[in-house]
Short mmCIF file of C-alpha atoms in Angstrom, two decimals:
data_model
loop_
_atom_site.label_atom_id
_atom_site.label_comp_id
_atom_site.label_asym_id
_atom_site.label_seq_id
_atom_site.Cartn_x
_atom_site.Cartn_y
_atom_site.Cartn_z
CA MET A 1 -119.72 2.16 -22.10
CA SER A 2 -119.55 -1.04 -24.12
CA GLU A 3 -117.83 -1.74 -27.44
CA GLY A 4 -120.78 -0.53 -29.46
CA PRO A 5 -119.94 3.17 -29.66
CA ASP A 6 -116.23 2.43 -30.38
CA LEU A 7 -117.12 0.30 -33.35
CA LEU A 8 -119.46 2.99 -34.59
CA ILE A 9 -116.73 5.62 -34.27
CA GLU A 10 -114.37 3.43 -36.24
CA ARG A 11 -116.95 2.97 -38.98
CA VAL A 12 -117.54 6.72 -39.19
CA ARG A 13 -113.84 7.39 -39.33
CA SER A 14 -113.17 4.82 -42.03
CA THR A 15 -116.09 6.08 -44.11
CA LEU A 16 -114.83 9.61 -43.90
CA ARG A 17 -111.29 8.53 -44.78
CA GLU A 18 -112.44 6.56 -47.81
CA ALA A 19 -114.72 9.28 -49.18
CA PRO A 20 -112.97 10.52 -52.36
CA GLY A 21 -112.29 14.22 -52.67
CA THR A 22 -113.86 15.24 -49.44
CA VAL A 23 -112.22 16.87 -46.50
CA PRO A 24 -114.21 16.32 -43.36
CA ASP A 25 -114.85 19.30 -41.18
CA PRO A 26 -113.17 18.37 -37.88
CA ARG A 27 -115.76 20.32 -35.90
CA ARG A 28 -118.62 18.44 -37.55
CA VAL A 29 -116.91 15.12 -36.95
CA ALA A 30 -116.30 16.01 -33.32
CA GLN A 31 -119.91 17.12 -32.93
CA LEU A 32 -121.18 13.87 -34.47
CA LEU A 33 -118.93 11.73 -32.33
CA SER A 34 -119.90 13.54 -29.16
CA VAL A 35 -123.59 13.05 -29.91
CA VAL A 36 -123.03 9.36 -30.43
CA TRP A 37 -120.87 9.07 -27.35
CA GLU A 38 -123.24 10.96 -25.07
CA SER A 39 -126.43 9.38 -26.27
CA PRO A 40 -128.25 7.63 -23.39
CA GLU A 41 -127.94 3.89 -23.03
CA PRO A 42 -131.02 2.23 -24.56
CA SER A 43 -133.52 0.59 -22.25
CA ALA A 44 -133.57 -3.17 -21.73
CA LEU A 45 -136.76 -3.45 -23.84
CA ARG A 46 -135.16 -1.44 -26.65
CA ARG A 47 -131.99 -3.57 -26.58
CA TRP A 48 -134.13 -6.74 -26.63
CA LEU A 49 -136.15 -5.46 -29.57
CA ASP A 50 -132.97 -4.36 -31.39
CA ALA A 51 -131.54 -7.84 -30.94
CA TRP A 52 -134.71 -9.45 -32.26
CA ARG A 53 -134.11 -10.63 -35.81
CA VAL A 54 -137.60 -11.41 -37.10
CA PRO A 55 -138.99 -9.61 -40.14
CA SER A 56 -141.50 -6.99 -39.11
CA LEU A 57 -145.06 -6.75 -40.35
CA SER A 58 -146.84 -3.67 -41.45
CA GLY A 59 -149.89 -2.55 -39.47
CA VAL A 60 -152.20 -4.19 -42.02
CA GLY A 61 -150.09 -7.36 -42.09
CA ALA A 62 -150.09 -7.67 -38.32
CA THR A 63 -153.84 -7.18 -38.23
CA VAL A 64 -154.34 -9.85 -40.89
CA VAL A 65 -152.12 -12.34 -39.04
CA ALA A 66 -153.94 -11.69 -35.77
CA GLY A 67 -157.32 -12.01 -37.49
CA ILE A 68 -156.43 -15.31 -39.15
CA ALA A 69 -155.06 -16.67 -35.86
CA LEU A 70 -158.20 -15.73 -33.94
CA PHE A 71 -160.43 -17.20 -36.64
CA ALA A 72 -158.45 -20.45 -36.67
CA GLY A 73 -158.67 -20.65 -32.90
CA PHE A 74 -162.42 -20.05 -33.02
CA LEU A 75 -162.94 -22.75 -35.65
CA THR A 76 -160.97 -25.33 -33.71
CA ARG A 77 -162.32 -24.49 -30.26
CA GLY A 78 -163.06 -27.54 -28.12
CA ALA A 79 -161.45 -29.84 -30.65
CA VAL A 80 -158.32 -30.71 -28.72
CA ASP A 81 -159.68 -33.67 -26.78
CA GLU A 82 -161.11 -35.26 -29.91
CA ARG A 83 -157.90 -35.24 -31.86
CA ARG A 84 -156.66 -38.76 -31.47
CA ALA A 85 -154.63 -40.73 -33.91
CA PRO A 86 -157.18 -42.34 -36.22
CA GLU A 87 -154.92 -45.11 -37.44
CA PRO A 88 -154.81 -48.04 -37.61
CA PHE A 89 -158.45 -49.08 -37.49
CA ALA A 90 -159.91 -52.35 -38.59
CA ALA A 91 -163.57 -52.76 -39.43
CA THR A 92 -165.06 -55.40 -37.21
CA GLY A 93 -168.73 -54.63 -36.85
CA SER A 94 -169.66 -54.91 -40.50
CA GLN A 95 -168.93 -58.62 -40.68
CA THR A 96 -171.33 -59.34 -37.85
CA GLY A 97 -174.10 -57.14 -39.19
CA GLU A 98 -174.04 -54.96 -36.08
CA PHE A 99 -174.98 -51.31 -36.42
CA PRO A 100 -173.69 -48.71 -35.95
CA VAL A 101 -170.53 -50.24 -37.39
CA GLN A 102 -167.48 -49.80 -35.19
CA PHE A 103 -163.90 -49.59 -36.37
CA ALA A 104 -161.69 -50.60 -33.49
CA SER A 105 -158.22 -49.33 -32.85
CA ALA A 106 -155.70 -52.13 -32.92
CA THR A 107 -153.14 -50.38 -30.77
CA LEU A 108 -154.64 -47.69 -28.57
CA GLY A 109 -156.17 -49.92 -25.92
CA GLU A 110 -159.44 -50.21 -24.02
CA THR A 111 -160.00 -46.52 -23.37
CA ALA A 112 -159.15 -45.11 -26.80
CA PRO A 113 -161.98 -43.66 -28.90
CA VAL A 114 -163.45 -46.07 -31.38
CA LEU A 115 -164.41 -44.83 -34.83
CA THR A 116 -168.11 -45.57 -35.15
CA GLN A 117 -170.14 -45.26 -38.33
CA PHE A 118 -173.76 -44.15 -38.26
CA VAL A 119 -176.11 -44.65 -41.18
CA LEU A 120 -179.57 -43.34 -41.93
CA ASP A 121 -181.48 -44.22 -45.08
CA ASP A 122 -183.62 -41.19 -45.88
CA ALA A 123 -183.50 -40.08 -49.50
CA LYS A 124 -186.02 -37.29 -48.93
CA ALA A 125 -184.04 -35.51 -46.22
CA GLN A 126 -182.28 -32.27 -47.05
CA ARG A 127 -180.04 -32.28 -43.98
CA VAL A 128 -179.27 -34.89 -41.34
CA SER A 129 -177.12 -34.50 -38.26
CA LEU A 130 -176.17 -36.82 -35.43
CA VAL A 131 -177.01 -35.72 -31.89
CA GLY A 132 -176.21 -37.57 -28.71
CA ASP A 133 -174.58 -37.51 -25.31
CA PHE A 134 -171.16 -37.53 -27.00
CA ASN A 135 -171.68 -34.15 -28.70
CA ASP A 136 -173.94 -32.52 -26.10
CA TRP A 137 -176.95 -33.06 -28.36
CA ALA A 138 -175.80 -30.08 -30.38
CA ALA A 139 -177.83 -29.80 -33.57
CA GLY A 140 -175.58 -29.42 -36.59
CA ALA A 141 -172.39 -30.31 -34.73
CA THR A 142 -172.06 -33.67 -36.50
CA PRO A 143 -173.63 -33.50 -39.96
CA LEU A 144 -174.05 -36.65 -42.01
CA THR A 145 -172.95 -36.84 -45.64
CA ARG A 146 -175.45 -37.84 -48.29
CA LEU A 147 -174.32 -40.55 -50.69
CA GLU A 148 -175.70 -40.87 -54.21
CA SER A 149 -177.92 -43.70 -53.06
CA GLY A 150 -179.72 -41.36 -50.69
CA VAL A 151 -178.10 -42.94 -47.65
CA TRP A 152 -176.65 -40.58 -45.07
CA THR A 153 -173.54 -41.50 -43.11
CA VAL A 154 -170.93 -40.20 -40.72
CA SER A 155 -168.11 -41.79 -38.73
CA VAL A 156 -167.15 -40.33 -35.38
CA PRO A 157 -164.61 -41.38 -32.74
CA LEU A 158 -166.52 -42.25 -29.56
CA PRO A 159 -165.20 -43.12 -26.13
CA PRO A 160 -165.98 -46.69 -25.06
CA GLY A 161 -169.25 -47.09 -23.21
CA ARG A 162 -172.99 -46.83 -23.68
CA HIS A 163 -174.15 -43.86 -25.72
CA VAL A 164 -177.63 -42.57 -26.48
CA TYR A 165 -178.20 -40.74 -29.75
CA ALA A 166 -180.67 -39.81 -32.47
CA PHE A 167 -180.72 -38.29 -35.93
CA LEU A 168 -181.98 -34.76 -36.48
CA VAL A 169 -183.57 -34.55 -39.91
CA ASP A 170 -183.96 -31.17 -41.60
CA ASP A 171 -183.13 -29.43 -38.32
CA THR A 172 -186.48 -30.25 -36.76
CA LEU A 173 -187.43 -33.93 -36.87
CA LEU A 174 -185.75 -36.17 -34.29
CA VAL A 175 -185.69 -39.80 -35.41
CA THR A 176 -184.23 -42.93 -33.85
CA ASP A 177 -181.85 -45.27 -35.65
CA PRO A 178 -183.90 -48.12 -37.13
CA ARG A 179 -180.82 -50.35 -36.94
CA ALA A 180 -180.16 -49.87 -33.22
CA PRO A 181 -181.94 -50.73 -29.97
CA LYS A 182 -184.07 -48.04 -28.39
CA SER A 183 -183.45 -46.20 -25.18
CA GLY A 184 -186.18 -44.98 -22.86
CA ASP A 185 -186.18 -41.37 -21.74
CA ALA A 186 -187.73 -40.65 -18.37
CA ASP A 187 -186.58 -37.03 -18.44
CA TYR A 188 -188.04 -35.83 -21.74
CA GLY A 189 -190.24 -38.69 -22.87
CA ARG A 190 -188.64 -39.05 -26.31
CA GLU A 191 -186.72 -42.24 -26.84
CA GLY A 192 -183.34 -42.40 -28.50
CA SER A 193 -181.09 -45.13 -29.86
CA VAL A 194 -178.29 -46.91 -28.04
CA VAL A 195 -174.82 -47.87 -29.16
CA MET A 196 -172.35 -49.82 -27.03
CA VAL A 197 -168.85 -48.77 -28.03
CA PHE A 198 -165.79 -50.80 -27.12
CA ALA A 199 -162.40 -51.77 -28.49
CA ARG A 200 -162.77 -55.12 -30.19
CA MET B 1 -137.00 -2.31 -38.13
CA SER B 2 -139.02 0.37 -36.38
CA MET B 3 -140.05 -0.01 -32.79
CA HIS B 4 -143.69 0.43 -33.77
CA ARG B 5 -143.61 -2.40 -36.29
CA ARG B 6 -141.81 -4.72 -33.95
CA VAL B 7 -144.37 -4.16 -31.26
CA LEU B 8 -147.17 -4.77 -33.77
CA THR B 9 -145.54 -8.00 -34.92
CA LEU B 10 -145.03 -9.11 -31.33
CA VAL B 11 -148.66 -8.46 -30.49
CA SER B 12 -149.82 -10.39 -33.57
CA LEU B 13 -147.66 -13.37 -32.73
CA ALA B 14 -148.82 -13.31 -29.12
CA LEU B 15 -152.43 -13.36 -30.31
CA ALA B 16 -151.61 -16.20 -32.69
CA SER B 17 -150.08 -18.21 -29.85
CA VAL B 18 -153.06 -17.68 -27.60
CA SER B 19 -155.62 -18.54 -30.26
CA ALA B 20 -153.71 -21.68 -31.18
CA VAL B 21 -154.96 -23.13 -27.89
CA PRO B 22 -158.59 -23.83 -28.72
CA ALA B 23 -159.62 -24.29 -25.11
CA LEU B 24 -158.71 -20.70 -24.39
CA ALA B 25 -160.81 -19.50 -27.30
CA GLN B 26 -163.96 -20.94 -25.78
CA GLY B 27 -166.27 -18.57 -24.02
CA PRO B 28 -168.66 -19.40 -21.20
CA VAL B 29 -171.36 -21.94 -21.96
CA VAL B 30 -174.52 -20.27 -23.17
CA LEU B 31 -177.52 -22.56 -22.99
CA PRO B 32 -179.97 -21.83 -25.82
CA ILE B 33 -183.07 -22.22 -23.65
CA ALA B 34 -185.77 -19.87 -24.91
CA ASP B 35 -187.46 -19.49 -21.52
CA ALA B 36 -185.19 -16.95 -19.83
CA LYS B 37 -186.38 -17.81 -16.31
CA ALA B 38 -185.74 -21.51 -16.86
CA ARG B 39 -182.37 -20.76 -18.44
CA VAL B 40 -181.23 -18.84 -15.37
CA ALA B 41 -182.51 -21.62 -13.12
CA VAL B 42 -180.65 -24.27 -15.13
CA GLU B 43 -177.45 -22.25 -15.12
CA ARG B 44 -177.75 -21.84 -11.35
CA GLU B 45 -178.29 -25.57 -10.97
CA ILE B 46 -175.15 -26.25 -12.98
CA ALA B 47 -173.19 -23.70 -10.96
CA ARG B 48 -174.36 -25.32 -7.72
CA ALA B 49 -173.29 -28.72 -9.01
CA ALA B 50 -169.88 -27.34 -9.93
CA ALA B 51 -169.56 -25.87 -6.44
CA ARG B 52 -170.25 -29.33 -5.00
CA GLY B 53 -167.46 -30.75 -7.13
CA LEU B 54 -169.73 -32.59 -9.56
CA PRO B 55 -168.87 -32.78 -13.26
CA VAL B 56 -170.91 -30.21 -15.19
CA GLN B 57 -170.52 -31.65 -18.67
CA PRO B 58 -173.24 -34.31 -18.18
CA LEU B 59 -175.57 -31.58 -16.92
CA ILE B 60 -174.89 -29.35 -19.91
CA ALA B 61 -175.53 -32.36 -22.16
CA LYS B 62 -178.80 -33.04 -20.32
CA ALA B 63 -179.92 -29.44 -20.81
CA MET B 64 -178.94 -29.49 -24.47
CA GLU B 65 -180.77 -32.78 -24.94
CA GLY B 66 -183.90 -31.03 -23.73
CA VAL B 67 -183.35 -28.15 -26.13
CA THR B 68 -182.89 -30.51 -29.08
CA LYS B 69 -185.95 -32.49 -28.02
CA GLN B 70 -187.89 -29.22 -27.84
CA ALA B 71 -188.80 -29.71 -24.19
CA THR B 72 -190.22 -26.83 -22.18
CA GLY B 73 -187.87 -24.76 -20.06
CA GLU B 74 -189.53 -26.06 -16.93
CA ARG B 75 -188.99 -29.66 -17.97
CA ILE B 76 -185.35 -29.00 -18.78
CA GLN B 77 -184.92 -27.44 -15.36
CA VAL B 78 -186.40 -30.50 -13.65
CA ALA B 79 -184.32 -32.88 -15.78
CA VAL B 80 -181.05 -31.10 -15.01
CA ALA B 81 -181.84 -30.97 -11.28
CA SER B 82 -182.62 -34.71 -11.32
CA ALA B 83 -179.43 -35.45 -13.24
CA ALA B 84 -177.38 -33.48 -10.70
CA LYS B 85 -179.00 -35.43 -7.87
CA ARG B 86 -178.20 -38.74 -9.57
CA LEU B 87 -174.60 -37.69 -10.15
CA GLU B 88 -174.24 -36.91 -6.47
CA GLN B 89 -175.78 -40.27 -5.50
CA ALA B 90 -173.46 -42.04 -7.93
CA ARG B 91 -170.44 -40.30 -6.44
CA THR B 92 -171.41 -41.51 -2.98
CA LEU B 93 -172.12 -45.06 -4.15
CA LEU B 94 -168.98 -45.38 -6.28
CA ALA B 95 -166.58 -43.75 -3.83
CA PRO B 96 -163.67 -43.41 -4.04
CA SER B 97 -164.13 -43.28 -7.84
CA THR B 98 -164.45 -39.74 -9.10
CA SER B 99 -163.95 -40.03 -12.86
CA VAL B 100 -166.54 -38.31 -15.03
CA ALA B 101 -167.09 -41.52 -17.01
CA GLU B 102 -167.84 -43.57 -13.89
CA LEU B 103 -170.09 -40.95 -12.30
CA THR B 104 -171.96 -40.47 -15.59
CA SER B 105 -172.39 -44.22 -16.01
CA GLY B 106 -173.56 -44.54 -12.42
CA ALA B 107 -176.06 -41.71 -12.83
CA ASP B 108 -177.41 -43.27 -16.05
CA ALA B 109 -177.81 -46.61 -14.28
CA LEU B 110 -179.76 -44.97 -11.47
CA ALA B 111 -181.93 -43.18 -14.05
CA ILE B 112 -182.97 -46.48 -15.58
CA GLY B 113 -183.82 -48.00 -12.22
CA VAL B 114 -180.70 -49.90 -11.19
CA PRO B 115 -180.66 -50.03 -7.36
CA GLY B 116 -177.87 -47.99 -5.80
CA ALA B 117 -176.59 -50.95 -3.80
CA MET B 118 -175.72 -52.69 -7.07
CA LEU B 119 -173.39 -49.87 -8.03
CA LYS B 120 -171.57 -50.43 -4.75
CA GLN B 121 -171.27 -54.13 -5.52
CA ILE B 122 -169.79 -53.42 -8.94
CA ARG B 123 -167.35 -50.93 -7.47
CA ALA B 124 -166.26 -53.53 -4.95
CA ALA B 125 -165.67 -56.15 -7.64
CA TRP B 126 -162.62 -54.43 -9.05
CA PRO B 127 -159.71 -52.59 -7.44
CA VAL B 128 -160.37 -48.88 -6.98
CA GLU B 129 -157.77 -47.85 -9.55
CA ARG B 130 -159.69 -49.72 -12.25
CA SER B 131 -162.62 -47.93 -13.89
CA VAL B 132 -165.98 -49.65 -13.53
CA ALA B 133 -167.69 -47.42 -16.11
CA MET B 134 -168.03 -50.20 -18.69
CA PRO B 135 -169.45 -52.86 -16.34
CA ILE B 136 -172.00 -50.29 -15.13
CA ASP B 137 -172.86 -49.35 -18.73
CA VAL B 138 -173.42 -53.01 -19.57
CA LEU B 139 -175.58 -53.48 -16.48
CA THR B 140 -177.64 -50.48 -17.56
CA GLU B 141 -178.00 -51.84 -21.08
CA LEU B 142 -179.00 -55.31 -19.91
CA VAL B 143 -181.63 -53.86 -17.60
CA ALA B 144 -182.85 -51.67 -20.46
CA ARG B 145 -183.29 -54.85 -22.57
CA GLY B 146 -185.60 -56.29 -19.95
CA ILE B 147 -183.24 -58.44 -17.88
CA PRO B 148 -183.83 -58.32 -14.11
CA ALA B 149 -181.12 -56.17 -12.51
CA ARG B 150 -180.16 -58.86 -9.99
CA HIS B 151 -179.62 -61.45 -12.70
CA ALA B 152 -177.58 -59.07 -14.84
CA LEU B 153 -175.45 -57.96 -11.89
CA GLU B 154 -174.70 -61.55 -10.99
CA GLN B 155 -173.37 -62.39 -14.44
CA ILE B 156 -171.35 -59.18 -14.72
CA THR B 157 -169.69 -59.50 -11.33
CA VAL B 158 -168.79 -63.13 -12.07
CA LEU B 159 -167.11 -62.00 -15.30
CA MET B 160 -165.30 -59.23 -13.44
CA ALA B 161 -164.06 -61.66 -10.83
CA ARG B 162 -162.89 -64.08 -13.52
CA GLY B 163 -160.69 -61.38 -15.07
CA ALA B 164 -162.81 -60.40 -18.04
CA THR B 165 -161.71 -57.20 -19.75
CA PRO B 166 -164.05 -54.23 -20.20
CA SER B 167 -164.31 -55.14 -23.89
CA GLN B 168 -165.32 -58.69 -23.09
CA ILE B 169 -167.95 -57.44 -20.70
CA ALA B 170 -169.13 -54.95 -23.33
CA SER B 171 -169.38 -57.70 -25.90
CA LEU B 172 -171.82 -59.44 -23.57
CA GLY B 173 -174.02 -56.34 -23.73
CA THR B 174 -173.97 -56.07 -27.53
CA SER B 175 -174.53 -59.79 -28.04
CA VAL B 176 -177.55 -59.75 -25.76
CA GLN B 177 -178.79 -56.62 -27.57
CA ALA B 178 -178.61 -58.45 -30.90
CA ASP B 179 -180.21 -61.61 -29.54
CA VAL B 180 -183.11 -59.73 -27.98
CA ALA B 181 -183.60 -57.80 -31.23
CA ALA B 182 -183.69 -61.15 -33.03
CA GLY B 183 -186.46 -62.37 -30.73
CA LEU B 184 -184.62 -64.37 -28.06
CA ALA B 185 -185.91 -64.00 -24.49
CA PRO B 186 -183.67 -61.53 -22.57
CA ASP B 187 -182.85 -63.94 -19.74
CA ALA B 188 -182.00 -66.74 -22.16
CA ALA B 189 -179.84 -64.40 -24.21
CA LEU B 190 -177.91 -63.32 -21.13
CA GLU B 191 -177.34 -66.88 -19.97
CA VAL B 192 -176.04 -68.13 -23.31
CA ARG B 193 -173.87 -65.09 -24.00
CA ALA B 194 -172.39 -65.05 -20.50
CA ARG B 195 -171.36 -68.67 -21.04
CA GLY B 196 -169.76 -67.64 -24.32
CA VAL B 197 -167.67 -64.91 -22.71
CA MET B 198 -166.82 -67.18 -19.80
CA SER B 199 -165.44 -69.80 -22.17
CA LEU B 200 -162.85 -67.26 -23.35
CA LEU B 201 -161.52 -66.68 -19.85
CA PRO B 202 -158.88 -68.65 -18.01
CA SER B 203 -160.03 -71.03 -15.31
CA PRO B 204 -160.57 -69.48 -11.84
CA ALA B 205 -157.35 -71.08 -10.55
CA ALA B 206 -155.30 -69.75 -13.45
CA ALA B 207 -156.88 -66.30 -13.14
CA ALA B 208 -156.11 -66.18 -9.43
CA ALA B 209 -152.53 -67.25 -10.04
CA SER B 210 -151.90 -64.62 -12.74
CA ALA B 211 -153.78 -61.71 -11.12
CA PRO B 212 -151.88 -59.06 -9.16
CA SER B 213 -152.18 -59.55 -5.42
CA GLY B 214 -154.66 -56.64 -5.06
CA GLN B 215 -157.07 -58.37 -7.45
CA ARG B 216 -157.02 -61.83 -5.91
CA ARG B 217 -160.22 -62.89 -4.34
CA PRO B 218 -160.70 -65.43 -1.57
#
């Protein structure tokens, strides 16, 4: 057997020797030592767990950690590809009056996503979201923020290329961008707006 | 530390590791098409496309576009089937390109009426390792603005041959967009803007001298 049991025996012996005013019963000591000595060698899993030095969690704690982790994973699902470094961007479209305004990356090259700002002036709307080929036309996936002026806006990183989009107002009304050229729609018969995105 | 607690902690951390990878947390795509029969048909169409090696994301986007535009299930089914067909045509025309961006751009060009032979010409204008998604997108946009496809293709392929970058070619598209919106005739807008981009490029001799051997043209 390894050094483990010997060290344990020594600790038992020294404890018994140092105990004031007690006379150990030799039979009890022998019995204890024989139990320790003859105990079966722990399994590989048990030895690995014994060697593991991470604080344990209670049943409730473990459940909470697992729940939080699953929730975080659910919230961030599908977000990996869109996480690109947003800096450093320089506004270039606003000076030329082009809409939607594009903020081009100065360092990430021709294929890097370009932060593109969309604007809709609709003070009466309660909710506005951006739908297009870049977000699978998913209603509510890209909500716009309402400014005090009643103008709605959102900036999203888009891959370079031609994109078709529209605004979804109050979850039901699909409207085109009055600032952008229109796109025909042979499939569904409802035109959208077009934005050409590229690194400037 | 009890064995029970250690196992619990291990399981929690394993779950945390798995859920930290968002892609793994995603379930199968569920298309919110109200018409159950159409939904099954669309899902089958997408599965068939996947089996043929076509990218399914553009097809899912096409189906979702129909949902958002409140199209009937039958119309969504037809639109997705047409989109799959165009993707397959684009793959043939743009071979050996297989990137999703190029196939999607090619399919969009076909949808707007760009002849398939023109996609082949654009593919041939650049080496195969270089994406032609942007030139195709610009061709599509120019045709959408009312410029004859042949005229637009001619200008784009000249720019490609002269060493224009995708951004320079894209700027041609946006400039023409703005000019047409301002009232300029589409053909005139293309001519003047193509000259503008051309003026930024090195002379043909200099471009040929600086281009890698695979890009040199006779």
